[in-house]
Coordinates of C-alpha atoms in Angstrom, one line a residue:
X1 CA 0.0 0.0 0.0
X2 CA 1.3 3.4 -0.9
X3 CA 2.1 5.8 1.9
X4 CA 0.0 8.9 2.0
X5 CA 2.5 11.7 1.6
X6 CA 0.2 14.0 3.6
X7 CA 0.7 11.9 6.7
X8 CA 4.5 11.4 6.4
X9 CA 6.2 12.3 9.7
X10 CA 3.0 12.8 11.6
X11 CA 2.5 10.8 14.8
X12 CA -1.3 11.3 14.9
X13 CA -2.6 12.7 11.6
X14 CA -5.9 14.7 11.8
X15 CA -7.6 16.8 9.3
X16 CA -7.1 20.6 9.6
X17 CA -10.8 21.2 10.3
X18 CA -10.9 18.4 12.9
X19 CA -8.0 20.1 14.6
X20 CA -9.6 23.5 14.5
X21 CA -12.9 22.5 15.8
X22 CA -11.3 20.4 18.6
X23 CA -9.4 23.4 19.7
X24 CA -12.6 25.5 19.7
X25 CA -14.2 22.9 21.9
X26 CA -11.3 22.9 24.3
X27 CA -11.4 26.7 24.9
X28 CA -15.1 26.6 25.6
X29 CA -17.0 27.0 22.4
X30 CA -19.9 24.5 22.2
X31 CA -22.2 26.2 19.6
X32 CA -21.1 27.8 16.3
X33 CA -23.0 30.5 14.6
X34 CA -23.0 31.3 10.9
X35 CA -24.5 30.8 7.5
X36 CA -23.6 28.0 5.1
X37 CA -21.9 28.8 1.7
X38 CA -20.2 26.7 -0.8
X39 CA -16.7 27.6 0.4
X40 CA -17.4 26.4 3.9
X41 CA -19.8 23.4 3.4
X42 CA -17.2 20.6 3.7
X43 CA -15.8 22.2 6.8
X44 CA -19.3 22.3 8.4
X45 CA -19.4 18.5 8.1
X46 CA -16.8 18.3 10.8
X47 CA -18.8 20.0 13.5
X48 CA -20.7 17.0 14.9
X49 CA -17.5 14.9 15.3
X50 CA -16.0 17.7 17.4
X51 CA -19.2 17.8 19.6
X52 CA -20.1 21.3 18.3
X53 CA -23.6 22.4 17.6
X54 CA -24.3 24.3 14.4
X55 CA -26.7 27.1 15.2
X56 CA -27.3 28.7 11.8
X57 CA -28.8 32.1 11.5
X58 CA -31.0 33.8 8.9
X59 CA -28.1 36.0 7.7
X60 CA -24.4 36.6 8.6
X61 CA -25.0 39.9 10.4
X62 CA -27.4 38.3 12.8
X63 CA -25.0 35.4 13.2
X64 CA -22.2 37.9 14.1
X65 CA -24.4 39.6 16.7
X66 CA -25.3 36.2 18.1
X67 CA -21.7 35.1 18.3
X68 CA -21.0 38.3 20.2
X69 CA -23.8 37.7 22.7
X70 CA -22.7 34.1 23.1
X71 CA -19.2 35.1 23.9
X72 CA -20.3 37.6 26.5
X73 CA -22.0 34.8 28.5
X74 CA -19.8 31.8 27.6
X75 CA -16.4 33.5 27.5
X76 CA -15.7 33.1 23.8
X77 CA -17.7 32.6 20.6
X78 CA -17.3 31.4 17.0
X79 CA -18.7 32.4 13.6
X80 CA -18.4 30.6 10.3
X81 CA -19.1 32.5 7.0
X82 CA -18.3 32.1 3.4
X83 CA -15.8 34.2 1.4
X84 CA -16.8 37.7 0.2
X85 CA -20.6 37.9 0.4
X86 CA -20.8 36.1 3.7
X87 CA -18.0 37.7 5.6
X88 CA -18.9 41.2 4.4
X89 CA -22.4 40.7 5.7
X90 CA -20.9 39.9 9.1
X91 CA -18.3 42.6 9.1
X92 CA -20.4 45.2 11.0
X93 CA -21.0 42.6 13.8
X94 CA -17.3 41.8 14.0
X95 CA -16.4 45.5 14.1
X96 CA -18.7 45.8 17.1
X97 CA -17.1 42.9 18.8
X98 CA -13.7 44.5 18.2
X99 CA -14.8 47.9 19.5
X100 CA -16.4 46.4 22.6
X101 CA -13.6 43.9 23.2
X102 CA -15.5 40.6 22.7
X103 CA -13.6 37.4 21.8
X104 CA -15.1 35.9 18.7
X105 CA -13.3 33.5 16.3
X106 CA -14.3 34.3 12.7
X107 CA -13.7 31.4 10.3
X108 CA -14.0 32.2 6.6
X109 CA -14.3 29.4 4.1
X110 CA -12.5 30.7 1.0
X111 CA -11.5 29.4 -2.5
X112 CA -8.6 26.9 -2.8
X113 CA -5.0 28.0 -2.7
X114 CA -4.7 26.9 -6.3
X115 CA -7.6 29.1 -7.4
X116 CA -6.0 32.0 -5.5
X117 CA -2.6 31.6 -7.0
X118 CA -4.1 31.4 -10.5
X119 CA -6.2 34.5 -9.9
X120 CA -9.3 32.7 -11.2
X121 CA -12.5 34.6 -12.0
X122 CA -14.7 33.0 -9.3
X123 CA -18.1 33.9 -7.8
X124 CA -18.1 35.9 -4.6
X125 CA -15.0 37.8 -5.8
X126 CA -14.6 41.3 -7.1
X127 CA -13.6 39.8 -10.4
X128 CA -10.1 41.3 -10.2
X129 CA -8.1 38.2 -9.1
X130 CA -7.5 39.7 -5.6
X131 CA -8.3 37.1 -3.0
X132 CA -6.8 39.2 -0.1
X133 CA -9.1 42.2 -0.4
X134 CA -11.6 41.0 2.2
X135 CA -9.0 39.8 4.6
X136 CA -7.4 43.2 4.4
X137 CA -10.7 44.8 5.3
X138 CA -10.9 42.5 8.3
X139 CA -7.3 43.2 9.4
X140 CA -8.3 46.4 11.1
X141 CA -11.0 44.7 13.3
X142 CA -9.1 41.6 14.2
X143 CA -6.3 41.2 16.8
X144 CA -4.9 38.3 14.8
X145 CA -5.4 37.3 11.2
X146 CA -4.2 33.9 9.8
X147 CA -4.4 32.5 6.3
X148 CA -4.3 28.7 6.7
X149 CA -2.4 28.0 3.5
X150 CA 0.4 25.7 4.5
X151 CA -0.3 22.5 6.4
X152 CA 3.1 22.6 8.2
X153 CA 2.2 25.9 9.8
X154 CA -1.6 25.6 10.3
X155 CA -1.6 24.1 13.8
X156 CA 0.7 26.9 15.1
X157 CA -1.4 29.5 13.4
X158 CA -4.7 28.2 14.9
X159 CA -3.2 27.9 18.4
X160 CA -1.7 31.4 18.2
X161 CA -5.0 33.0 17.0
X162 CA -7.1 31.4 19.6
X163 CA -4.7 32.4 22.4
X164 CA -4.7 36.0 21.1
X165 CA -8.5 36.0 20.9
X166 CA -8.8 34.9 24.5
X167 CA -6.1 37.0 26.1
X168 CA -6.8 40.2 24.2
X169 CA -10.6 39.7 24.2
X170 CA -11.0 40.7 20.6
X171 CA -12.0 38.9 17.3
X172 CA -9.6 36.9 15.3
X173 CA -9.9 36.0 11.6
X174 CA -9.1 32.6 10.1
X175 CA -9.1 32.2 6.3
X176 CA -9.7 28.5 5.5
X177 CA -9.2 27.5 1.8
X178 CA -11.3 24.6 0.5
X179 CA -8.2 22.5 -0.3
X180 CA -6.9 22.9 3.3
X181 CA -10.1 21.6 5.0
X182 CA -9.0 17.9 4.7
X183 CA -5.2 18.3 4.7
X184 CA -3.5 16.3 7.5
X185 CA -1.6 18.0 10.3
X186 CA -0.2 16.8 13.7
X187 CA -3.0 15.9 16.0
X188 CA -0.9 14.8 18.9
X189 CA -0.6 18.4 20.1
X190 CA -4.3 18.3 20.9
X191 CA -3.3 16.4 24.0
X192 CA -1.8 19.7 25.3
X193 CA -4.3 22.4 25.8
X194 CA -3.6 25.9 24.6
X195 CA -2.0 28.0 27.3
X196 CA -4.6 30.7 28.0
X197 CA -3.0 32.1 31.1
X198 CA -2.2 35.8 30.9
X199 CA 1.5 36.8 30.8
X200 CA 2.8 37.8 34.2
X201 CA 4.0 41.3 34.9
X202 CA 7.6 42.0 35.5
X203 CA 7.7 41.5 39.2
X204 CA 9.8 44.6 40.1
X205 CA 7.7 46.9 38.0
X206 CA 4.5 45.4 39.4
X207 CA 5.7 45.8 42.9
X208 CA 6.6 49.4 42.3
X209 CA 3.1 50.2 41.0
X210 CA 1.5 48.4 43.9
X211 CA 3.5 50.5 46.4
X212 CA 2.5 53.7 44.6
X213 CA -1.1 52.7 44.5
X214 CA -1.1 51.7 48.2
X215 CA 0.5 55.0 49.2
X216 CA -2.2 57.1 47.6
X217 CA -5.0 54.7 48.7
X218 CA -4.0 54.9 52.3
X219 CA -3.6 58.7 52.2
X220 CA -7.1 59.3 50.6
X221 CA -9.8 60.6 52.8
X222 CA -12.8 60.1 50.5
X223 CA -12.0 57.5 47.8
X224 CA -14.5 55.6 45.6
X225 CA -14.2 52.7 43.1
X226 CA -15.6 53.0 39.6
X227 CA -16.0 49.7 37.5
X228 CA -16.2 49.7 33.8
X229 CA -16.6 47.3 30.9
X230 CA -13.0 46.1 30.6
X231 CA -13.2 44.7 34.1
X232 CA -15.7 42.3 32.7
X233 CA -13.9 41.7 29.4
X234 CA -10.5 41.0 30.9
X235 CA -11.8 38.9 33.7
X236 CA -11.0 40.8 36.9
X237 CA -14.4 40.6 38.5
X238 CA -13.1 38.4 41.3
X239 CA -10.5 41.1 42.1
X240 CA -13.2 43.8 42.0
X241 CA -15.4 41.9 44.5
X242 CA -12.5 41.2 46.8
X243 CA -11.3 44.8 46.7
X244 CA -14.8 46.1 47.6
X245 CA -15.2 43.5 50.3
X246 CA -11.9 44.4 52.0
X247 CA -12.0 48.2 51.6
X248 CA -15.7 48.7 52.1
X249 CA -15.4 51.7 49.7
X250 CA -18.4 53.0 47.8
X251 CA -18.4 51.3 44.4
X252 CA -20.1 52.6 41.2
X253 CA -20.4 51.2 37.7
X254 CA -20.5 52.9 34.3
X255 CA -23.3 52.1 31.9
X256 CA -21.0 49.6 30.1
X257 CA -20.0 48.2 33.5
X258 CA -23.5 47.5 34.7
X259 CA -23.7 44.0 36.1
X260 CA -20.0 43.9 37.0
X261 CA -20.8 44.5 40.7
X262 CA -23.4 42.8 42.9
X263 CA -26.0 45.5 43.1
X264 CA -27.4 44.2 46.4
X265 CA -24.0 44.8 48.0
X266 CA -24.2 47.4 50.7
X267 CA -21.3 49.4 49.1
X268 CA -23.0 49.6 45.7
X269 CA -23.9 53.2 44.9
X270 CA -25.4 53.1 41.4
X271 CA -24.5 54.0 37.8
X272 CA -22.0 56.9 37.2
X273 CA -22.0 58.6 33.9
X274 CA -21.1 62.2 34.7
X275 CA -24.0 64.6 34.4
X276 CA -26.2 61.8 33.2
X277 CA -26.1 60.1 36.6
X278 CA -28.6 60.7 39.4
X279 CA -27.7 63.9 41.3
X280 CA -26.7 62.1 44.4
X281 CA -24.4 59.8 42.4
X282 CA -22.7 62.7 40.6
X283 CA -22.3 64.6 43.8
X284 CA -20.7 61.6 45.6
X285 CA -18.2 60.7 42.8
X286 CA -17.3 64.2 42.0
X287 CA -16.5 64.9 45.6
X288 CA -14.1 62.0 45.9
X289 CA -10.4 62.8 46.5
X290 CA -9.4 59.6 44.8
X291 CA -11.2 57.6 42.1
X292 CA -10.0 54.0 41.4
X293 CA -11.2 53.1 37.9
X294 CA -11.1 49.5 36.8
X295 CA -11.3 48.8 33.1
X296 CA -12.4 52.3 32.0
X297 CA -13.8 53.0 28.5
X298 CA -14.6 56.7 28.5
X299 CA -16.7 56.9 25.3
X300 CA -19.4 59.5 24.7
X301 CA -22.5 57.4 25.6
X302 CA -20.6 55.8 28.5
X303 CA -19.9 59.2 30.0
X304 CA -23.1 61.0 29.0
X305 CA -21.4 63.1 26.4
X306 CA -17.9 63.3 28.1
X307 CA -19.5 65.0 31.1
X308 CA -17.1 63.6 33.8
X309 CA -16.0 66.4 36.1
X310 CA -13.2 64.3 37.6
X311 CA -9.5 65.1 37.4
X312 CA -6.7 62.7 36.4
X313 CA -4.8 64.2 39.4
X314 CA -7.3 62.3 41.6
X315 CA -7.4 59.1 39.6
X316 CA -5.8 55.6 39.6
X317 CA -6.7 53.8 36.4
X318 CA -6.3 50.0 36.0
X319 CA -6.3 48.6 32.5
X320 CA -5.6 45.3 30.8
X321 CA -2.3 46.5 29.3
X322 CA -1.1 49.2 31.7
X323 CA -1.8 51.2 34.8
X324 CA -2.0 55.0 35.3
X325 CA -1.5 56.6 38.7
X326 CA -2.4 60.2 38.6
X327 CA -0.3 61.5 35.6
X328 CA 2.2 58.6 35.7
X329 CA 1.7 55.8 33.2
X330 CA 3.1 52.3 33.7
X331 CA 3.0 50.5 30.3
X332 CA 3.1 46.7 30.2
X333 CA 1.9 46.4 33.8
X334 CA -1.5 44.7 33.6
X335 CA -4.2 45.3 36.1
X336 CA -4.9 41.7 37.3
X337 CA -1.6 41.1 39.1
X338 CA -1.5 44.6 40.5
X339 CA -5.1 44.4 41.8
X340 CA -4.4 41.1 43.5
X341 CA -1.4 42.4 45.3
X342 CA -3.1 45.6 46.3
X343 CA -5.9 43.6 47.9
X344 CA -3.5 41.4 49.8
X345 CA -1.4 44.3 51.1
X346 CA -3.8 47.1 51.8
X347 CA -4.7 47.9 55.4
X348 CA -8.4 48.3 55.7
X349 CA -7.9 50.1 59.1
X350 CA -6.3 52.9 57.2
X351 CA -9.2 53.3 54.7
X352 CA -11.6 56.2 55.1
X353 CA -14.7 57.0 53.1
X354 CA -18.1 58.3 53.5
X355 CA -20.8 55.9 52.4
X356 CA -22.3 56.1 48.9
X357 CA -26.0 56.7 48.1
X358 CA -28.5 53.9 48.8
X359 CA -29.8 52.4 45.6
X360 CA -33.5 51.4 45.4
X361 CA -36.0 50.6 42.6
X362 CA -38.0 53.7 43.0
X363 CA -41.3 52.4 41.7
X364 CA -43.8 54.2 43.9
X365 CA -41.9 57.5 43.5
X366 CA -42.2 57.4 39.8
X367 CA -45.8 56.2 39.5
X368 CA -48.3 58.8 38.4
X369 CA -52.1 58.5 38.3
X370 CA -52.2 58.0 34.5
X371 CA -52.6 54.4 33.1
X372 CA -49.8 55.2 30.6
X373 CA -46.6 53.3 31.0
X374 CA -43.8 55.8 31.3
X375 CA -40.1 55.3 31.0
X376 CA -39.5 56.7 34.5
X377 CA -41.9 54.2 36.1
X378 CA -41.1 51.2 33.9
X379 CA -37.4 50.7 34.5
X380 CA -37.5 50.6 38.4
X381 CA -40.6 48.3 38.1
X382 CA -38.5 46.0 35.9
X383 CA -36.0 45.8 38.8
X384 CA -38.7 44.2 40.9
X385 CA -39.5 41.7 38.1
X386 CA -36.0 40.5 37.6
X387 CA -34.7 37.4 39.3
X388 CA -31.3 36.4 40.5
X389 CA -28.9 35.3 37.7
X390 CA -31.1 36.6 34.8
X391 CA -29.4 37.7 31.6
X392 CA -30.7 41.2 30.6
X393 CA -30.0 42.4 27.1
X394 CA -30.7 46.1 26.2
X395 CA -30.8 47.6 22.8
X396 CA -29.1 50.9 21.8
X397 CA -31.7 53.5 22.5
X398 CA -34.2 53.9 25.3
X399 CA -33.5 50.5 26.8
X400 CA -29.7 51.1 27.1
X401 CA -30.4 54.3 29.1
X402 CA -33.5 53.2 30.9
X403 CA -31.7 50.2 32.5
X404 CA -29.5 52.6 34.5
X405 CA -32.6 53.2 36.8
X406 CA -33.0 49.4 37.4
X407 CA -31.4 47.9 40.5
X408 CA -30.4 44.3 39.7
X409 CA -30.8 41.3 42.0
X410 CA -27.6 39.3 42.7
X411 CA -25.9 37.6 39.7
X412 CA -27.7 39.4 36.9
X413 CA -25.6 39.6 33.7
X414 CA -26.2 42.7 31.7
X415 CA -25.4 42.9 28.0
X416 CA -25.4 46.1 26.0
X417 CA -23.5 47.6 23.1
X418 CA -23.0 51.2 24.3
X419 CA -19.7 51.9 22.5
X420 CA -20.4 50.5 19.0
X421 CA -24.1 51.0 19.3
X422 CA -25.3 49.1 16.2
X423 CA -29.0 49.3 16.0
X424 CA -30.5 45.8 15.9
X425 CA -27.6 44.2 17.7
X426 CA -29.6 43.2 20.8
X427 CA -31.9 40.6 19.2
X428 CA -29.1 38.5 17.8
X429 CA -27.1 39.0 20.9
X430 CA -30.0 37.7 23.0
X431 CA -30.2 34.6 20.8
X432 CA -26.5 33.9 21.3
X433 CA -26.7 34.6 25.1
X434 CA -29.6 32.3 25.5
X435 CA -27.8 29.5 23.6
X436 CA -24.8 30.0 25.8
X437 CA -26.9 29.3 28.9
X438 CA -28.1 26.1 27.2
X439 CA -24.5 25.1 26.6
X440 CA -23.5 25.9 30.2
X441 CA -26.5 23.9 31.3
X442 CA -28.2 26.4 33.6
X443 CA -30.9 27.7 31.2
X444 CA -31.3 31.0 33.0
X445 CA -33.9 33.5 31.8
X446 CA -32.8 35.7 29.0
X447 CA -34.7 38.9 28.9
X448 CA -34.5 41.4 26.0
X449 CA -35.6 45.0 26.0
X450 CA -35.7 46.4 22.5
X451 CA -37.5 49.3 20.7
X452 CA -39.8 48.7 17.7
X453 CA -37.4 50.7 15.5
X454 CA -34.4 48.5 16.3
X455 CA -36.4 45.3 16.1
X456 CA -37.3 45.9 12.4
X457 CA -33.6 45.6 11.4
X458 CA -32.9 42.1 12.6
X459 CA -36.4 40.6 13.3
X460 CA -35.8 37.4 11.3
X461 CA -33.6 36.1 14.1
X462 CA -36.7 35.3 16.0
X463 CA -37.0 32.3 13.7
X464 CA -33.6 31.0 15.0
X465 CA -34.9 31.4 18.6
X466 CA -37.9 29.4 17.7
X467 CA -35.9 26.7 16.0
X468 CA -33.6 26.2 19.0
X469 CA -36.4 26.5 21.6
X470 CA -34.8 29.4 23.2
X471 CA -36.0 30.6 26.6
X472 CA -36.2 34.3 25.9
X473 CA -38.7 37.0 26.9
X474 CA -38.8 39.9 24.5
X475 CA -40.2 43.3 25.6
X476 CA -40.8 45.2 22.4
X477 CA -41.1 48.9 23.3
X478 CA -43.6 50.2 20.8
X479 CA -43.1 54.0 20.7
X480 CA -43.4 54.6 16.9
X481 CA -39.8 54.6 15.7
X482 CA -36.2 55.7 16.4
X483 CA -36.5 57.5 19.8
X484 CA -32.9 58.2 20.4
X485 CA -32.5 59.7 17.0
X486 CA -35.6 61.8 17.6
X487 CA -34.0 63.4 20.7
X488 CA -30.7 63.9 18.9
X489 CA -32.3 65.5 15.8
X490 CA -35.6 65.4 14.0
X491 CA -38.3 64.8 16.7
X492 CA -41.1 64.8 14.2
X493 CA -39.1 64.0 11.1
X494 CA -40.4 61.3 8.8
X495 CA -37.1 59.6 8.6
X496 CA -37.4 58.7 12.3
X497 CA -40.8 56.9 11.8
X498 CA -41.4 53.3 11.1
X499 CA -44.2 51.1 9.8
X500 CA -46.5 49.7 12.4
X501 CA -46.3 45.9 12.5
X502 CA -48.5 43.4 14.2
X503 CA -45.8 42.9 16.7
X504 CA -47.2 40.2 18.9
X505 CA -47.8 37.9 15.9
X506 CA -44.1 37.8 15.1
X507 CA -43.2 34.5 16.9
X508 CA -46.0 32.7 15.0
X509 CA -45.0 34.3 11.7
X510 CA -41.6 32.7 12.2
X511 CA -43.0 29.3 12.9
X512 CA -43.6 29.0 16.6
X513 CA -46.6 27.0 17.8
X514 CA -48.7 28.1 20.8
X515 CA -46.9 25.5 22.9
X516 CA -43.6 27.0 22.0
X517 CA -44.4 30.7 22.3
X518 CA -46.8 33.2 23.9
X519 CA -47.6 36.8 23.1
X520 CA -49.1 39.7 25.1
X521 CA -50.2 43.2 24.2
X522 CA -49.7 45.6 27.1
X523 CA -50.9 49.2 27.1
X524 CA -51.4 50.2 30.7
X525 CA -49.6 50.1 34.0
X526 CA -52.2 47.8 35.5
X527 CA -51.9 45.3 32.6
X528 CA -48.1 45.3 33.0
X529 CA -48.4 44.8 36.8
X530 CA -50.7 41.8 36.3
X531 CA -48.3 40.3 33.7
X532 CA -45.1 40.8 35.8
X533 CA -46.7 39.2 38.8
X534 CA -48.0 36.2 36.8
X535 CA -46.2 33.0 37.9
X536 CA -46.5 31.3 34.5
X537 CA -45.0 34.4 32.8
X538 CA -42.1 34.4 35.3
X539 CA -41.3 30.7 34.9
X540 CA -42.2 30.1 31.2
X541 CA -39.5 27.9 29.5
X542 CA -40.0 29.1 25.9
X543 CA -40.3 32.3 23.9
X544 CA -42.5 35.1 25.1
X545 CA -43.2 38.3 23.2
X546 CA -44.5 41.4 25.0
X547 CA -45.9 44.2 22.8
X548 CA -45.5 47.0 25.2
X549 CA -46.7 50.6 24.4
X550 CA -45.0 53.8 25.6
X551 CA -45.5 57.4 24.5
X552 CA -43.6 58.4 21.4
X553 CA -41.9 61.4 23.0
X554 CA -41.1 59.9 26.3
X555 CA -37.5 58.9 27.1
X556 CA -35.3 58.1 30.1
X557 CA -33.6 61.1 31.8
X558 CA -30.2 59.8 31.0
X559 CA -31.0 59.5 27.3
X560 CA -32.3 63.1 27.2
X561 CA -29.0 64.4 28.7
X562 CA -26.8 62.2 26.5
X563 CA -28.7 63.0 23.3
X564 CA -28.4 66.7 24.0
X565 CA -24.7 66.4 24.5
X566 CA -24.4 64.2 21.3
X567 CA -26.3 66.8 19.3
X568 CA -23.9 69.5 20.5
X569 CA -20.9 67.4 19.6
X570 CA -22.3 66.7 16.2
X571 CA -22.7 70.4 15.6
X572 CA -19.3 71.4 16.7
X573 CA -17.2 73.3 14.1
X574 CA -13.5 74.2 14.0
X575 CA -12.8 77.7 15.2

């Protein structure tokens, strides 16, 4: 029998795709999102052998959103698209994952290496023989990009990309040619897991930063802690919890950091976003003589239009790649090691701080005599409806800003896309988040709050939810269009209007039976109260769609302030 030259010198030959999918499984991916296309079809045949579930979505953009939501709950996500038409449909979702620092592995099935070398005039190309143009587009939104063209290098390329994806918490891009899918590579290395442990700081530099931090921390008379999104993305929530527990300092979160701190903790003081915060929160943070920020992302919507009144002179900033103490920056000293040593070495007896404001769901305070459901009343009332360990997904718009007024029970995971802010993201993200709970095995409630305007962009993803029997409750806020845009510009402009759909019928339009889904139309406070108190509604194991009506020109306070600041920024001109 002739020896297969492809296996020569290999101790345990495995196909490239078998290796790739085994590695995905090892790092925590159990479900893979995407859309089939002829350049990835053979690769998709390998998913069952690796124990991976093919989710499938109605289009690549929704699949990218779903992989993003999946990664936020499971730790890492994966997306498979086809060359050109597929990957470009997904590129907005991948840009959002890059912007928001979400680890997603994007695998692109592409034409064979032979076709590429010969510059063949193939479908899904630009017709110019350039097979690198789409990879070049993705290079700016990927922390690693690998073209899997040479079998001798592919295992190293895969392992490197997956490690970078995990450690840097950003998307990676793998280009898989059709003639590489079944090539043989060394499978014995699968016995050794990829090292996902973060690199350690230089000990001397780390110890120096720790000493500086402790000196200012022990000298402070009125310090506070502010937790932001990168504390979640770069996995330092244990350190955050231990720091709060030991210091007993008031702790606040940014809009992007919501859910990073147990909101039932006695030290929790609420959401801080500059002038968009509640007055008592703004007053307390602005009065601090030392602000310890952990994982800050000071974008416009995360700061209510850059309205912080804090000084860098009074700040210690911990980041995933560096630390900043007042005006001194320490590059290459990552926050995790520094935080752990600060927690171990600080003296709580030397800590001083006035308590922060008490956070409550102010339902009665915001209830008026009208039957109309208002934004001011709705969001605190949702705080009483939520249960421990729920997953709460909020869409860019009223929901993103309204949720600031909701005090969470213990263990709630909050998903939002405040920085990238792609309208329609939340529906796909909720699908991915829910499937992640299925893969974890806890099947927690996933609850989505999305406006009618946003929902129109990605509504087809409800069919994927139905197909996978997702446990999701969708609150569709029906307020006649694009509310956040109205408050930025064009309150009564036609371009901010949408068509009125039969919203509550959508689950059934997309194939759900009455045993799989339920719908409700809610127009008054009393109707909503009755629904939120209903035991079946709270424990339902399938899809629920709530058509919820609110006034067209009503918006959360934080949205009004941020929209005003955004309009001013948009109108700024050079002197």
